[in-house]
Coordinates of C-alpha atoms in Angstrom, one line a residue:
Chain I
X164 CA -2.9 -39.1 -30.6
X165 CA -4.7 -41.8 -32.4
X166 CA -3.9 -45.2 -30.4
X167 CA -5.5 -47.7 -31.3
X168 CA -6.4 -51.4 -28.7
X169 CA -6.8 -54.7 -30.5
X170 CA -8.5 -56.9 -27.2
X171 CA -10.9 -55.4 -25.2
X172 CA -10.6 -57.1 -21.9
X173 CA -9.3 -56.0 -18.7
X174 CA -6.1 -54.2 -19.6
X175 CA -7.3 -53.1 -22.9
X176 CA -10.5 -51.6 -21.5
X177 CA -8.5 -49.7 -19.2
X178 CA -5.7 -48.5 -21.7
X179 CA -8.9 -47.2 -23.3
X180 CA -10.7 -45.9 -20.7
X181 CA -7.1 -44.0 -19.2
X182 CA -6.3 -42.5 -23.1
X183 CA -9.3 -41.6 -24.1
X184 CA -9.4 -39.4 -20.3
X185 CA -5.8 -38.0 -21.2
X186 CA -7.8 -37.0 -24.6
X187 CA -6.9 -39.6 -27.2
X188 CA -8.9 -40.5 -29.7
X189 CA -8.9 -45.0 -29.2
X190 CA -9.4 -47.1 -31.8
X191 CA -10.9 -50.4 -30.6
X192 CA -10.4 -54.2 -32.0
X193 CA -12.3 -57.5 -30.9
X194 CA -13.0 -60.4 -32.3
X195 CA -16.8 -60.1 -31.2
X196 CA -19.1 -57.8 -32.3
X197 CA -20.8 -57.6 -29.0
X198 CA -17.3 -56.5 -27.4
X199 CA -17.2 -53.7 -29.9
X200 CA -21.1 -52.7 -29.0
X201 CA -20.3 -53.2 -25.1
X202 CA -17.0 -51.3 -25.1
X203 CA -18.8 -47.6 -27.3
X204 CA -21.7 -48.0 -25.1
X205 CA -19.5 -47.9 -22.1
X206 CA -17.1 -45.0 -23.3
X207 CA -14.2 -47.1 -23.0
X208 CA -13.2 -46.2 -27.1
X209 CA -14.4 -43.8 -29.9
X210 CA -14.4 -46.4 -32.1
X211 CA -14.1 -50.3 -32.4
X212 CA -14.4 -52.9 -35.3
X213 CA -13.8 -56.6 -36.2
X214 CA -11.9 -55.1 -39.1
X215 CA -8.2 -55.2 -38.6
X216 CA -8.0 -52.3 -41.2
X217 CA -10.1 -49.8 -39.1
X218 CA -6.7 -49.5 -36.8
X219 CA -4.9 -48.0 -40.1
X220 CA -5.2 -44.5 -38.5
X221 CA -3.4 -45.2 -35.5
X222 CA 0.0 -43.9 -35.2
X223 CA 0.3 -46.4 -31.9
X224 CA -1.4 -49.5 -31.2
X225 CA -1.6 -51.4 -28.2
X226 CA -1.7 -55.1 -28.5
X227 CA -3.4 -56.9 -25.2
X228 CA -4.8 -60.2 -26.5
X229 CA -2.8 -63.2 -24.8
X230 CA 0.7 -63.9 -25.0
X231 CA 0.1 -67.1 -27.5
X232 CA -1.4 -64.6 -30.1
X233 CA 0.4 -61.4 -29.5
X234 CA 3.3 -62.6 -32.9
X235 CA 0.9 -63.7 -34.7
X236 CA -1.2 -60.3 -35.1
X237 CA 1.8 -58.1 -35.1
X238 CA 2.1 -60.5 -38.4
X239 CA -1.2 -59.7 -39.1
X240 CA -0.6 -55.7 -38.8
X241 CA 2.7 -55.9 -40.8
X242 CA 0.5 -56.7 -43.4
X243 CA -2.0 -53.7 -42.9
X244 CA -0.1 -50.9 -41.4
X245 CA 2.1 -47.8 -42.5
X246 CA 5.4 -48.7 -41.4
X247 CA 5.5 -44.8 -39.2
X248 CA 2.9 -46.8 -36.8
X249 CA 4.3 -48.3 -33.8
X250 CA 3.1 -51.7 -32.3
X251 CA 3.1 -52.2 -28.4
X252 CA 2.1 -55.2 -26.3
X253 CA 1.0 -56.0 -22.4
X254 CA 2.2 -58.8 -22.2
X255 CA 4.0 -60.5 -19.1
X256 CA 7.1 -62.5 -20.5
X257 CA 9.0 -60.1 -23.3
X258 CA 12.1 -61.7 -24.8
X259 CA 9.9 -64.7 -26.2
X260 CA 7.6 -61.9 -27.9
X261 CA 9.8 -58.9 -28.1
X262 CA 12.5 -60.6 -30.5
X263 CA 10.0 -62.4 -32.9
X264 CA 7.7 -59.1 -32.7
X265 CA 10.6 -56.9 -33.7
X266 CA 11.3 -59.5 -36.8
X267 CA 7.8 -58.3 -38.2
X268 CA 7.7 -55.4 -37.4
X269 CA 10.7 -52.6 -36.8
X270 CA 8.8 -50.1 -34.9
X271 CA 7.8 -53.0 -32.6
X272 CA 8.3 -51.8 -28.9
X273 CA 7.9 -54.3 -25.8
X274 CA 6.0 -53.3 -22.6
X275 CA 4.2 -54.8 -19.4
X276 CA 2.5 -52.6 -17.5
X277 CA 1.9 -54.2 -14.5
X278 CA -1.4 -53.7 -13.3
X279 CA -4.2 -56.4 -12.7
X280 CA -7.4 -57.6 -10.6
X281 CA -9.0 -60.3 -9.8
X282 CA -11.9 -59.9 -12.1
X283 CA -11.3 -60.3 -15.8
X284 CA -12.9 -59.1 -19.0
X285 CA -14.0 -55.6 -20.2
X286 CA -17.1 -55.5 -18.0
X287 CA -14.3 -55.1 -15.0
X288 CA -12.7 -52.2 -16.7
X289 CA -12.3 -49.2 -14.9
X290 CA -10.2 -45.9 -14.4
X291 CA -6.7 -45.8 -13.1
X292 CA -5.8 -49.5 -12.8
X293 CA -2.1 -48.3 -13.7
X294 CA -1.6 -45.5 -11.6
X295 CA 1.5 -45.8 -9.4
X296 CA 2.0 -49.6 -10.4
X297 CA 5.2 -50.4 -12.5
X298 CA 5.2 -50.1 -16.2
X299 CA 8.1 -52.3 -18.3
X300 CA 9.1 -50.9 -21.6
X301 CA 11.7 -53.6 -22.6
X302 CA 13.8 -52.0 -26.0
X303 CA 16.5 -54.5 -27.9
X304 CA 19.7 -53.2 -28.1
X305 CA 21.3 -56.2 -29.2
X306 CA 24.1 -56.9 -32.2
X307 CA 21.6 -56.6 -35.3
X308 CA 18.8 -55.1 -33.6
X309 CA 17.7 -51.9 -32.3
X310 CA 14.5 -50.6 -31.2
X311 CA 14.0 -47.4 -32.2
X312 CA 14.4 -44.9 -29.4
X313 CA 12.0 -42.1 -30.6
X314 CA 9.6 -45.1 -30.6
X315 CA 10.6 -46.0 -27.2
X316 CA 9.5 -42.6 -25.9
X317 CA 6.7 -42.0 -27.5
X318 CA 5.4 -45.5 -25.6
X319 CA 7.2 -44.1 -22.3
X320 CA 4.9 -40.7 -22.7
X321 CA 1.8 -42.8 -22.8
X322 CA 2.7 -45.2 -19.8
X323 CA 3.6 -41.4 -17.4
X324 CA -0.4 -40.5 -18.6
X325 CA -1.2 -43.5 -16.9
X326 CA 0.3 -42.6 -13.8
X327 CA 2.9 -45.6 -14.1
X328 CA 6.2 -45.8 -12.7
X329 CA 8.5 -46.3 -15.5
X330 CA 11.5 -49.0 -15.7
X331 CA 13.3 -49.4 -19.4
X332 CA 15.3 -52.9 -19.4
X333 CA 16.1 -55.6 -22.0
X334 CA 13.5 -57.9 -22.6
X335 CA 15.2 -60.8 -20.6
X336 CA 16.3 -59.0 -17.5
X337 CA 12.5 -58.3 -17.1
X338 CA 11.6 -61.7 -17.5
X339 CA 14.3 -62.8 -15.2
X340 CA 13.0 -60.1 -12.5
X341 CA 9.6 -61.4 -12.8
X342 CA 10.9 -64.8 -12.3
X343 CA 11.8 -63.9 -9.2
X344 CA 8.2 -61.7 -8.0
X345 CA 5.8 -63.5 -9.8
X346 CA 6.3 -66.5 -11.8
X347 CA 8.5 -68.3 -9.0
X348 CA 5.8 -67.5 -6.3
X349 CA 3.2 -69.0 -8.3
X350 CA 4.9 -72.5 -9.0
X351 CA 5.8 -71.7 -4.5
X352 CA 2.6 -72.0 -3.8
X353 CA 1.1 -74.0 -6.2
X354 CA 3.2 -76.9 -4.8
X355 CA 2.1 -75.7 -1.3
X356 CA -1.5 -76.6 -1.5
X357 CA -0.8 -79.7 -4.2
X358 CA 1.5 -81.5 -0.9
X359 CA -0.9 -80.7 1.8
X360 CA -3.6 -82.1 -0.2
X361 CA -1.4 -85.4 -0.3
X362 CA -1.4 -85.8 3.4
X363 CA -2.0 -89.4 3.3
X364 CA -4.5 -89.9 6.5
X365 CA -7.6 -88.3 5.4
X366 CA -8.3 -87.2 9.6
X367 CA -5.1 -84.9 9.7
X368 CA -6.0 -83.6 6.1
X369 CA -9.4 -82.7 6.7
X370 CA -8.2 -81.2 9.8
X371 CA -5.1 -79.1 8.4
X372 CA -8.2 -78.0 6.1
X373 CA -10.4 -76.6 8.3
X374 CA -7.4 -75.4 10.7
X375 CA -5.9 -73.3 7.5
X376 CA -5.9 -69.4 8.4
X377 CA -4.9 -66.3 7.1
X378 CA -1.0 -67.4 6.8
X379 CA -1.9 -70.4 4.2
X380 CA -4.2 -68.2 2.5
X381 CA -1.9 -65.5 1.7
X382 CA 0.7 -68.3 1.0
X383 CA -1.7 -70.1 -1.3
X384 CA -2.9 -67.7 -2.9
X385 CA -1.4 -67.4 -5.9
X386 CA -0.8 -70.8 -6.4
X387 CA -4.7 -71.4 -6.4
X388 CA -5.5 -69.1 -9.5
X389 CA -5.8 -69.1 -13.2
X390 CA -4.3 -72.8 -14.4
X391 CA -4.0 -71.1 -17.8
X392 CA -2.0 -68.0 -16.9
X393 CA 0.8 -69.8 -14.5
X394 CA 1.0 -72.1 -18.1
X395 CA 1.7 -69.9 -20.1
X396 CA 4.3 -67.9 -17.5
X397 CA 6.2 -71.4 -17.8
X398 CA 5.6 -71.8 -21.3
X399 CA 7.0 -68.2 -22.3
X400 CA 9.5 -67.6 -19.6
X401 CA 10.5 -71.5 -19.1
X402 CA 14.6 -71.0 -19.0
X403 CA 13.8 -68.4 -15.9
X404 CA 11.5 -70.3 -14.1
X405 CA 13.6 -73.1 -14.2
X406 CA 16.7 -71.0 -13.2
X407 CA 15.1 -69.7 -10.1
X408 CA 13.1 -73.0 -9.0
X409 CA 16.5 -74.4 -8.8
X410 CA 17.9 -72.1 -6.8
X411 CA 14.9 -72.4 -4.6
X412 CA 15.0 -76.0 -4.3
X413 CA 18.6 -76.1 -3.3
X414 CA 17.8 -73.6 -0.5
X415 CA 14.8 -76.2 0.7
X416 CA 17.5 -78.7 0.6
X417 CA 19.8 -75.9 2.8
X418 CA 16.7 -75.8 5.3
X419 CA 15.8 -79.3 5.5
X420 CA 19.8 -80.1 6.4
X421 CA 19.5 -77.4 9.1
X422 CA 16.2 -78.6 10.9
X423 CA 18.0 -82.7 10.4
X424 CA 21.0 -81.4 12.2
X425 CA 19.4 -79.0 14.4
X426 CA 21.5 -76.0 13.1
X427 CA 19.4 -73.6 15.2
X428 CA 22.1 -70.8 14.5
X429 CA 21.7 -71.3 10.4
X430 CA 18.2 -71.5 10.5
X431 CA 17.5 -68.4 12.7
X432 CA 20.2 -66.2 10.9
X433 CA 18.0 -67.4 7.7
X434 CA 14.9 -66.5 8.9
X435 CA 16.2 -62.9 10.3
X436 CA 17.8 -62.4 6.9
X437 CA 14.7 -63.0 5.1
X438 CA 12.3 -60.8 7.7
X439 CA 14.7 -57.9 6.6
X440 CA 15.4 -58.6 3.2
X441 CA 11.4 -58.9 2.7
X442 CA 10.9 -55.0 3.5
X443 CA 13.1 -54.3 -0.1
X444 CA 10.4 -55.9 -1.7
X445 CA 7.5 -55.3 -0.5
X446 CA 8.6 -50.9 0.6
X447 CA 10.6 -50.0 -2.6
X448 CA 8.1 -47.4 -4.0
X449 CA 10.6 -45.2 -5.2
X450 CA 9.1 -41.7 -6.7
X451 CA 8.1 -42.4 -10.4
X452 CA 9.4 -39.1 -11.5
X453 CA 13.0 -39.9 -10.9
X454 CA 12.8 -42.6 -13.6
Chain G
X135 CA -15.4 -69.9 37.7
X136 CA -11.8 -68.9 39.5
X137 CA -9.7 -68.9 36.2
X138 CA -6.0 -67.8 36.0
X139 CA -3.8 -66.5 33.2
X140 CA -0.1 -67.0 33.2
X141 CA 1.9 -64.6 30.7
X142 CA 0.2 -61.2 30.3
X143 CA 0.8 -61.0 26.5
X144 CA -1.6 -61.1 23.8
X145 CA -3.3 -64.2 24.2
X146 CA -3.5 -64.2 27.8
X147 CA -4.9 -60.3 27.8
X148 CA -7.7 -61.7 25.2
X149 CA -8.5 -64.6 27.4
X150 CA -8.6 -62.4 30.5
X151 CA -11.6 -60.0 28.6
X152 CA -13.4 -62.9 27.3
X153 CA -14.0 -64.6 30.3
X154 CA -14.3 -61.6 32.4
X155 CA -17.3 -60.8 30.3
X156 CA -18.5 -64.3 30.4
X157 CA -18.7 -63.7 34.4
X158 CA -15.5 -65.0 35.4
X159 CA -13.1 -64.4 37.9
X160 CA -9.6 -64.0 36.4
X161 CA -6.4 -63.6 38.4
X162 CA -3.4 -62.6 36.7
X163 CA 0.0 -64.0 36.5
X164 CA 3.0 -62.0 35.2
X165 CA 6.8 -61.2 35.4
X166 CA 6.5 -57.6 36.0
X167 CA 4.8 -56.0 38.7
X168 CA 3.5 -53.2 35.3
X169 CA 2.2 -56.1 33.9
X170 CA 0.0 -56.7 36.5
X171 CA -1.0 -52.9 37.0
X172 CA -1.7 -52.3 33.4
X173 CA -4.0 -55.6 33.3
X174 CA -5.9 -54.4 36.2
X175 CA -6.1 -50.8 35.1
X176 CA -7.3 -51.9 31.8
X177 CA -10.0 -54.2 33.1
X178 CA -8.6 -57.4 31.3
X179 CA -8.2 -59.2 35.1
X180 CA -10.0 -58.7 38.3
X181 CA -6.5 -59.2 40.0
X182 CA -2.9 -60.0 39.7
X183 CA 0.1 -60.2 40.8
X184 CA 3.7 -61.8 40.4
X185 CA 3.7 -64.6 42.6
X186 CA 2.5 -67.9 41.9
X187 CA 0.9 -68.9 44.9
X188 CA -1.9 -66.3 44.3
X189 CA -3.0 -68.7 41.4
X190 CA -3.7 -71.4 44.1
X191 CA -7.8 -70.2 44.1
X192 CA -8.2 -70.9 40.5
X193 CA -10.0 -73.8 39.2
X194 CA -8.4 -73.7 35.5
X195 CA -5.0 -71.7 34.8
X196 CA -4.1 -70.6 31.2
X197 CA -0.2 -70.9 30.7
X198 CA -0.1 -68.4 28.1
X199 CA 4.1 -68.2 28.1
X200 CA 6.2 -68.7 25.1
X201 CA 6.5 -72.6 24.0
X202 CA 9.8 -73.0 25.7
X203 CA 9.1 -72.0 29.1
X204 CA 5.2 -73.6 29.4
X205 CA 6.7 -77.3 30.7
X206 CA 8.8 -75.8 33.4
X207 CA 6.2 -72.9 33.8
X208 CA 3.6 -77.0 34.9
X209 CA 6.3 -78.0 36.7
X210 CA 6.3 -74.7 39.0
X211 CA 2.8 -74.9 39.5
X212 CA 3.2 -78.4 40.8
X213 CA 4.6 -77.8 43.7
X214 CA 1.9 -74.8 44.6
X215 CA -1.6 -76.0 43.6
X216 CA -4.1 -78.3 44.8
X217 CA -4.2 -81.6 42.7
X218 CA -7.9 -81.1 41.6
X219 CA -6.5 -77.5 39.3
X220 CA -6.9 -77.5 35.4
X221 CA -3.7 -76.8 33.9
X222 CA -4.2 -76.0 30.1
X223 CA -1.6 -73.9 27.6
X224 CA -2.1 -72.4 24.5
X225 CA 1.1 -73.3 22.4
X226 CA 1.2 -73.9 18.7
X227 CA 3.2 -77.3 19.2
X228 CA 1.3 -80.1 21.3
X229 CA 3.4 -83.2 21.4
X230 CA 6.3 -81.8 23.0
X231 CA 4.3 -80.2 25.6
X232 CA 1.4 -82.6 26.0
X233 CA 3.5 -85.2 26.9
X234 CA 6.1 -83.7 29.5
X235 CA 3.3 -81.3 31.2
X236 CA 0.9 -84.2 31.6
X237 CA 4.2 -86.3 33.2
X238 CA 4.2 -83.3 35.7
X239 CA 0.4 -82.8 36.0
X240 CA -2.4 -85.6 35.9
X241 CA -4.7 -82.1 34.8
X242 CA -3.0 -81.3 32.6
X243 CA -4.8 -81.0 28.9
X244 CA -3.4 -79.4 25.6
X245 CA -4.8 -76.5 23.9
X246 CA -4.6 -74.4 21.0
X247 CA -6.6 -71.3 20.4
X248 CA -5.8 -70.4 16.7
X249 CA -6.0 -66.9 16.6
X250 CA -3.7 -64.1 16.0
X251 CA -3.0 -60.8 14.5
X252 CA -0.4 -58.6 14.0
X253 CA 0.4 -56.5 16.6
X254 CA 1.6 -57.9 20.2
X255 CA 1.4 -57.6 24.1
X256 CA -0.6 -56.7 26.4
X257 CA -1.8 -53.3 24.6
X258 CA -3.0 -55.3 22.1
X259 CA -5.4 -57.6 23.8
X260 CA -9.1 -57.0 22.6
X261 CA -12.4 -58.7 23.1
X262 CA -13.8 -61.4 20.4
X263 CA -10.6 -62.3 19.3
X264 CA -11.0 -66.1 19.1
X265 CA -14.6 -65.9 18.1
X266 CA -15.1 -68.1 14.9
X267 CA -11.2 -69.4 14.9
X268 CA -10.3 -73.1 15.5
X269 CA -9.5 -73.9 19.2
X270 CA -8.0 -77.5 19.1
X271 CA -8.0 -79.3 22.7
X272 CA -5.6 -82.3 22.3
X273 CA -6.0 -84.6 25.3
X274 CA -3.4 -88.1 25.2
X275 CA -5.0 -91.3 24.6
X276 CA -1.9 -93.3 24.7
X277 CA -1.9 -96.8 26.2
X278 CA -0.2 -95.1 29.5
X279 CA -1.8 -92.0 29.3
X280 CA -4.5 -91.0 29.8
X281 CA -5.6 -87.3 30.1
X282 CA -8.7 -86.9 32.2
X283 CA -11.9 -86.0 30.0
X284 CA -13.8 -84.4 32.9
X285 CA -11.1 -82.1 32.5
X286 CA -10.5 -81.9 28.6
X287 CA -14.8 -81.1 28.6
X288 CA -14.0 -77.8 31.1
X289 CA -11.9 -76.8 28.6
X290 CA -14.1 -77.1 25.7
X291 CA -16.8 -75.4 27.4
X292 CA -14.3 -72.4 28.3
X293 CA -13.6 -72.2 24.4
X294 CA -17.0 -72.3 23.8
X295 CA -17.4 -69.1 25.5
X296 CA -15.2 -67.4 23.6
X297 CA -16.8 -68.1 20.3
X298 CA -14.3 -70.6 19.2
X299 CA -14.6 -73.2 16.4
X300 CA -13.5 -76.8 18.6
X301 CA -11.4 -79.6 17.5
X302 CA -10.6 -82.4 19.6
X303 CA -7.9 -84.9 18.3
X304 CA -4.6 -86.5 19.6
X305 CA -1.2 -84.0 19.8
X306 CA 0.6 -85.6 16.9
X307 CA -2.2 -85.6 14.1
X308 CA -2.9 -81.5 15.5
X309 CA 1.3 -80.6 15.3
X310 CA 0.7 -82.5 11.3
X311 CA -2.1 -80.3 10.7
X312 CA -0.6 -77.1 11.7
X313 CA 2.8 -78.4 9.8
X314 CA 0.8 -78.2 6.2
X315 CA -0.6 -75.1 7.0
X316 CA 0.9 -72.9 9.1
X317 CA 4.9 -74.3 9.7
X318 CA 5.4 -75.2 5.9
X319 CA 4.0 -72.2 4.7
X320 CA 6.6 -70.5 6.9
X321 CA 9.7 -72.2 5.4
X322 CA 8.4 -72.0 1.8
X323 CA 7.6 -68.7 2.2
X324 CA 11.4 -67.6 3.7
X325 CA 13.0 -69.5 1.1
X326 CA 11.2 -67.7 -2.0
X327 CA 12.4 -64.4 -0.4
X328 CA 15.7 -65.5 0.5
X329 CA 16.9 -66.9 -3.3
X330 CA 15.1 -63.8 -4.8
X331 CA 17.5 -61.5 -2.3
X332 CA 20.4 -63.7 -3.4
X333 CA 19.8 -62.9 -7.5
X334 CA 23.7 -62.8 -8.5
X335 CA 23.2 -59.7 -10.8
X336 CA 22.7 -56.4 -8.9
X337 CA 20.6 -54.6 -11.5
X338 CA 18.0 -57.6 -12.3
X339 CA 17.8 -57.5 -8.3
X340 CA 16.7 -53.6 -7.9
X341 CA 14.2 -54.6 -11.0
X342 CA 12.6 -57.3 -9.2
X343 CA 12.1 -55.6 -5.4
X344 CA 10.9 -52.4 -7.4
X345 CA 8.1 -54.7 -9.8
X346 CA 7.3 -56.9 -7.0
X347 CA 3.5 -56.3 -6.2
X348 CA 0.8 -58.4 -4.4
X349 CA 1.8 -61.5 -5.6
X350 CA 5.0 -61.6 -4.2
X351 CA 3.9 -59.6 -0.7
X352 CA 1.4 -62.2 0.0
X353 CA 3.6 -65.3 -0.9
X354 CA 6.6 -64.1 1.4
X355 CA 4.6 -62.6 3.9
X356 CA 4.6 -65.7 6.8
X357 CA 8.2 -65.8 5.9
X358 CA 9.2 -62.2 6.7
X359 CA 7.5 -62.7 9.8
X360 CA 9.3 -62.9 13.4
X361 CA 12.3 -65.2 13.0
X362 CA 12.0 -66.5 16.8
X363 CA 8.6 -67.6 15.9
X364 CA 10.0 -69.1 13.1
X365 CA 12.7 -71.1 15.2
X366 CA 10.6 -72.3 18.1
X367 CA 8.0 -74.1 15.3
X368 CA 11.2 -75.2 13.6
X369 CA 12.3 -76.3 17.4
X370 CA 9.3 -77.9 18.9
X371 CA 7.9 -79.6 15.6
X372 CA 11.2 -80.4 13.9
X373 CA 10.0 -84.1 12.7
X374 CA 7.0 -82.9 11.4
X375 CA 8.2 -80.1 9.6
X376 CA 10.9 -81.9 7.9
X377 CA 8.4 -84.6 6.7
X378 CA 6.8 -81.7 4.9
X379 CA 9.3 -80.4 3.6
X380 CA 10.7 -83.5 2.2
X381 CA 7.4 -84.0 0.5
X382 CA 7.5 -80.1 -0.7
X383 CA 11.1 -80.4 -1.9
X384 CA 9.6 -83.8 -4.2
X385 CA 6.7 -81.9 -5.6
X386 CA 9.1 -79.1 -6.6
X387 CA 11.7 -81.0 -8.1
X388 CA 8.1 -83.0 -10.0
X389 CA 7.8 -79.3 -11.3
X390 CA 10.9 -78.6 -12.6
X391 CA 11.1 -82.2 -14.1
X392 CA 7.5 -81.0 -16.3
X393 CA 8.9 -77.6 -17.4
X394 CA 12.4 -78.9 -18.4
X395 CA 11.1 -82.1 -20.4
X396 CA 8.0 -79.2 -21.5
X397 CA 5.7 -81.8 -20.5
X398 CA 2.6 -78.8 -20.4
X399 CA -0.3 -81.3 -20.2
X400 CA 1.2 -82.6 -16.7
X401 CA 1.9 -78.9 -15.3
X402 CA -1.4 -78.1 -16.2
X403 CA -2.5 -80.8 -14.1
X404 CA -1.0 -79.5 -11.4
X405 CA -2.3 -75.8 -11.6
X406 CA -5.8 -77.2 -12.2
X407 CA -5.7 -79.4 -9.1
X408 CA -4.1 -77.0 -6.9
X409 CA -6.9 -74.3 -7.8
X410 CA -9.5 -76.4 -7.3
X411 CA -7.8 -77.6 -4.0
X412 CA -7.1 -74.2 -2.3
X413 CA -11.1 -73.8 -2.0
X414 CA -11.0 -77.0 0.3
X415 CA -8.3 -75.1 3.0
X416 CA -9.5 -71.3 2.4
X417 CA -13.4 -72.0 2.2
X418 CA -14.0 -75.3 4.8
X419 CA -15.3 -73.3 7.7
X420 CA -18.1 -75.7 9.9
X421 CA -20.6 -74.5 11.8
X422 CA -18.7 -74.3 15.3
X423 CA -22.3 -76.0 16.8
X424 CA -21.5 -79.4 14.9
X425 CA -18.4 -80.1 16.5

């Protein structure tokens, strides 16, 4: 299959890199010329350009720039393509992109494969960065829309080469889901580190600082990384955040009333719930071929 | 130097190797008569046994018992040793100990070796396990109080042996400290797993514990952690944790104020800080010397 990859940075490097081992022939697209140089002499596509018409022989195309720009070059294709060619994305929110995407283009279909490292940008490319990690293909079935099912499958096919496991849900039950496992935690933690910080007496701060271990690290963690990205999470997937920060500041409210009236009973049969209720999180690895 | 170790568990097995191999003579102190045979078979104390009297040649004993029991555990050895003994304790609260163990025993001065790991008991003790982790020594300098610093500079120089990072400071500012960043992070922790198991809609629920990834195991992970840890930090440093929280639940209810009035320029504010901030509480590690 011809696929073509407009963005060459981390996921689209390794969407190359993973198609072109399953024996695709990738089409690449960057902005820079350089990116196009770097990502033929590293084997990551048989082709790349600046040119938005070289990706005319594609019969799918995978669109991993960010989020803010995904609509407007699914415009942009609209414009170039055969209307047989089917337009994917990667990115993390889908009913903000998936909806207006489809508008331009019918045989739009929204995924998120989710897959990531710490390093960015095509030099951190590398094989098998999906393999066994979830991949979201989010189809509309709504009243006047409906994505196209053969189209569906086709992207489907493509994420099992990857070694993905495969969910198919509406756009906004995925973005409420990842609400909940990744866009909540971020806003968490963020607010972890931004109130210690405010400890007023600047002894007891410096000292929670140099007293932090490994239990604020991992509960900081994601709170402390890219400013952009946790943006434009709350930019794109704003109604869900909000939904679930809500929720989650009532239970802080529920917790602070049980430590004020020294409900020992609520706050232990919380904390046991929430010890067993993390393992469905953190164990469900269920086996990707039964989806 | 003659040093016993009350409470065979983790912490006490690791103390009893350290300072065995720093050429000291460690008695044992434990409930069960196994106890005592395992922690002489293993070479973690020179003797033990399960009366308290046997603790009488010791120069400095290490109550090593769980928080609730450590005050009562002074009191005990009150009526048994000579008045010139160190009594010290490793709990993670200070104040609620400090205080009432120091009513009970002139000697008596507050410790807290920060280290842990995953896996407890006796089988798990292991040499080096302090080395390079904060050990905070909280003597009372209140204007009836006093606590002795003869005896608070023994216990430094034990720490020292084990490779421990010192802090000295009074018991309120060290239970403040570890409120920021070891209690808080429990409770913010529990709460994002517990709204995220509440998710009204069954389906959305299965999506998000099958997509949830490192993200979400390192945010919840001090909160799945054991509950009756949870309770006796909750327990012993109730005023503190609650000021925390307060100041947490503020911050998040700042957050959703940003996303619903889209006010980007101050959330971006806020993701910026808090990365730059992290680096202060995951990277500030002195040279142990200095202190």
């Amino acid at each position: 299959m011809k696929i073509g990859i407009i963005g060459l940075g981390l996921i689209g490097g390794c969407l190359g890199i993973d198609f072109r081992a399953a024996g695709h022939t990738v089409y690449g697209l960057a902005r820079k010329e350089a990116s196009c140089q770097q990502a033929i002499a590293r084997g990551i596509v048989d082709a790349a350009s600046t040119h938005i018409e070289s990706l005319c022989p594609c019969e799918v195309i995978f669109v991993c720039t960010p989020i803010a720009t995904i609509v407007s070059m699914v415009k942009q294709l609209a414009a170039a393509l055969s209307p047989t060619t089917i337009i994917t994305d990667v990115g993390s929110v889908k009913a903000a992109i998936a909806t207006e995407a489809t508008q331009h283009w019918p045989q739009f279909v929204g995924g998120h494969p989710m897959s990531g490292k710490s390093e960015a940008g095509l030099e951190a490319a590398e094989a098998g960065l999906f393999q066994g990690n979830p991949y979201v293909i989010t189809p509309i079935e709504s009243a006047d829309v409906h994505t196209d099912l053969a189209a569906v499958e086709v992207i489907e096919q493509l994420a099992k080469q990857l070694g993905s496991r495969l969910y198919r849900c509406a756009p906004h039950a995925h973005d409420r889901a990842v609400a909940w496992i990744s866009h909540l935690p971020v806003m968490v933690s963020a607010n972890l580190i931004e109130v210690a910080l405010r400890e007023p007496d600047p002894q007891t701060r410096a000292l929670a600082q140099h007293l932090a271990s490994s239990g604020f690290r991992d509960t900081s963690r994601v709170g402390g990384g890219n400013p952009e990205l946790g943006l434009m999470m709350a930019q794109y997937n704003q109604a869900e955040i909000v939904r679930s920060l809500k929720r989650y500041q009532q239970a802080i409210a529920d917790t602070i009333g049980y430590l004020e009236a020294e409900d020992w009973a609520k706050l232990s049969e919380k904390l046991t719930q929430t010890k067993a209720g993390r393992s469905l999180f953190v164990e469900a690895r269920p086996d990707p071929s039964a989806t």
